[in-house]
Amino acid sequence: MRVKDTFRNSIVAVLAQVILIVVGFFSRRVLNLVMGKELVGVNGVISNVINLLSVTELGISTAIVYHLYAAVESEDESQIAALMNFYRRAYHVFACVITLIGLPILAVIPMFVKDSGFSDSFIRLVYGIWLVRTVLSYLLSYRRSLLVADQKQYIVSIATFTIDAVNHLLCIAILLIWHQYVPVLVMNLAVEVAINLWLNRYVEQKYPYLRRDRKGMPQKAVFSRIIADVKNIFVARVSTKLLTCTDNLIISGLISAGAAGLYCNYSMITQSVINVTQALANAIQPGIGHMFLEKDIEKNRHFLRQLTFLFFLIASVVLTCLNTLMTPFVTDLWLGDGYALSDTAILFFSVNTAFLTLTLPLSVMMGVSGLFQRERVVAIGVAVVNLAVSLALVKPFGIAGVMAGTLASYLIQFVLRYHYFFREFVHLDGKGFAADMLEYVGLAAAEMAAVKALCGPIYGNGGILRFLFLLGTAALLPCLVNYLIFRKSRRYTETKQFALEILHGMKKKA
């Protein structure tokens, strides 16, 4: 693993996400207050429909990047060019397919939104712009995968950050000046096209052999392996989309667009946290992919346990902060009392986000292990559980019932991935890792309860100073407890040593 590249990727990705979170909350506040929570719900439902359409991509990006790892490691330019040529042709086909499937949905898209208060023509226009944006992204964005495989994720992070930051700022300006949402979408589309064109040009200049060889295709054996992988990944992608994109549709269709808007606001908070931790995981993933080429299974198992400990330290802070601060943040600092959700829903939002963070290392390792057939089984099981539990509980428990379905699916996902990774990839005993996870879950739950009991009476009538005090308490208490418990453990020592080596390398380079 190239530590310097991994560290640079991580720092850029995390910093970009943190800045986007701040700008994004201002943008969402303006959208809620100027256009109303109903438009937030409509926008969330349409984005979920678009995400479901993207399953036509079949998961070929995952398969291509997996095969690019070895080609980049061996500096096989002809193989890299062949894979990227296949990638380009496939994405052009997918753009056409999405267009053909997406256009008929224009007629029925208003049916997915209940009690929104907007005309059918407006909803169709918003959906149409989203569709055009998605089709153009397939035509222009595929080349960034080569940068990811070459451990140059930080360049992709900078491009993505630029698109999102400019779009958020434009959203704020246009809504405040004209109180119109359609111009926001049009400008977002123009910005994304411009940045993607620049990124394509950058990749062509950095890898000039891509222009010299635009006709070569992968050898038959490689092509067959890619197709076999795609068959498994496609099913996994469909199931994953059903997990991540149906909650909004269920809430909007069975409750109301306003309820979906409330859900979207809280989901924005948790998704912002997930984006940061996911950015860190994505930055590490290419390095793990190259490490797996060494085929040292004991090293892989040890690295998983070490990385999971690091993400536990993050997840424990995520859990205490979200459970303690989300409601005060939404009602007192961000939107207002009318945007609050129940304590039960807040608990599920917090636990789901923290558990997803804790299990990211296993998810990343499954993604580069080549166990695509097993990921298909995992994804199917997860989607079925999520839909079944969410539909069963949404009527009696509302948004909290839908979130309970998400938690149940996350638990199933972890158990299945744990089983397949240790039984079929490393072929080693996973009891130590399972014991670690039980320890982490129990400790995080105790820290959450302690912080909630301590901070609840303190907040009182609220205010920015008391909120900052709550933030400091919720963030520092689990850090202190974790330090006292693990300071003499091998996990903590190795994590500290790794961090010091990185800092030493940075000082030496400077």
PDB file of C-alpha atoms in Angstrom, residues 147 198 220 229 352 376 402 464 498:
ATOM      1  CA  LEU A 147      -7.612   7.999 -11.125  1.00  0.00           C
ATOM      2  CA  TRP A 198     -12.161  19.493 -17.489  1.00  0.00           C
ATOM      3  CA  LYS A 220     -11.361 -12.713 -24.194  1.00  0.00           C
ATOM      4  CA  ASP A 229     -18.442 -10.191 -12.204  1.00  0.00           C
ATOM      5  CA  ASN A 352     -27.923   3.398  11.917  1.00  0.00           C
ATOM      6  CA  ARG A 376     -25.068 -10.418  -4.489  1.00  0.00           C
ATOM      7  CA  VAL A 402     -38.924   2.852   8.360  1.00  0.00           C
ATOM      8  CA  ILE A 464     -25.489  28.662  20.939  1.00  0.00           C
ATOM      9  CA  PHE A 498       0.844   4.539  12.290  1.00  0.00           C
TER      10      PHE A 498
END
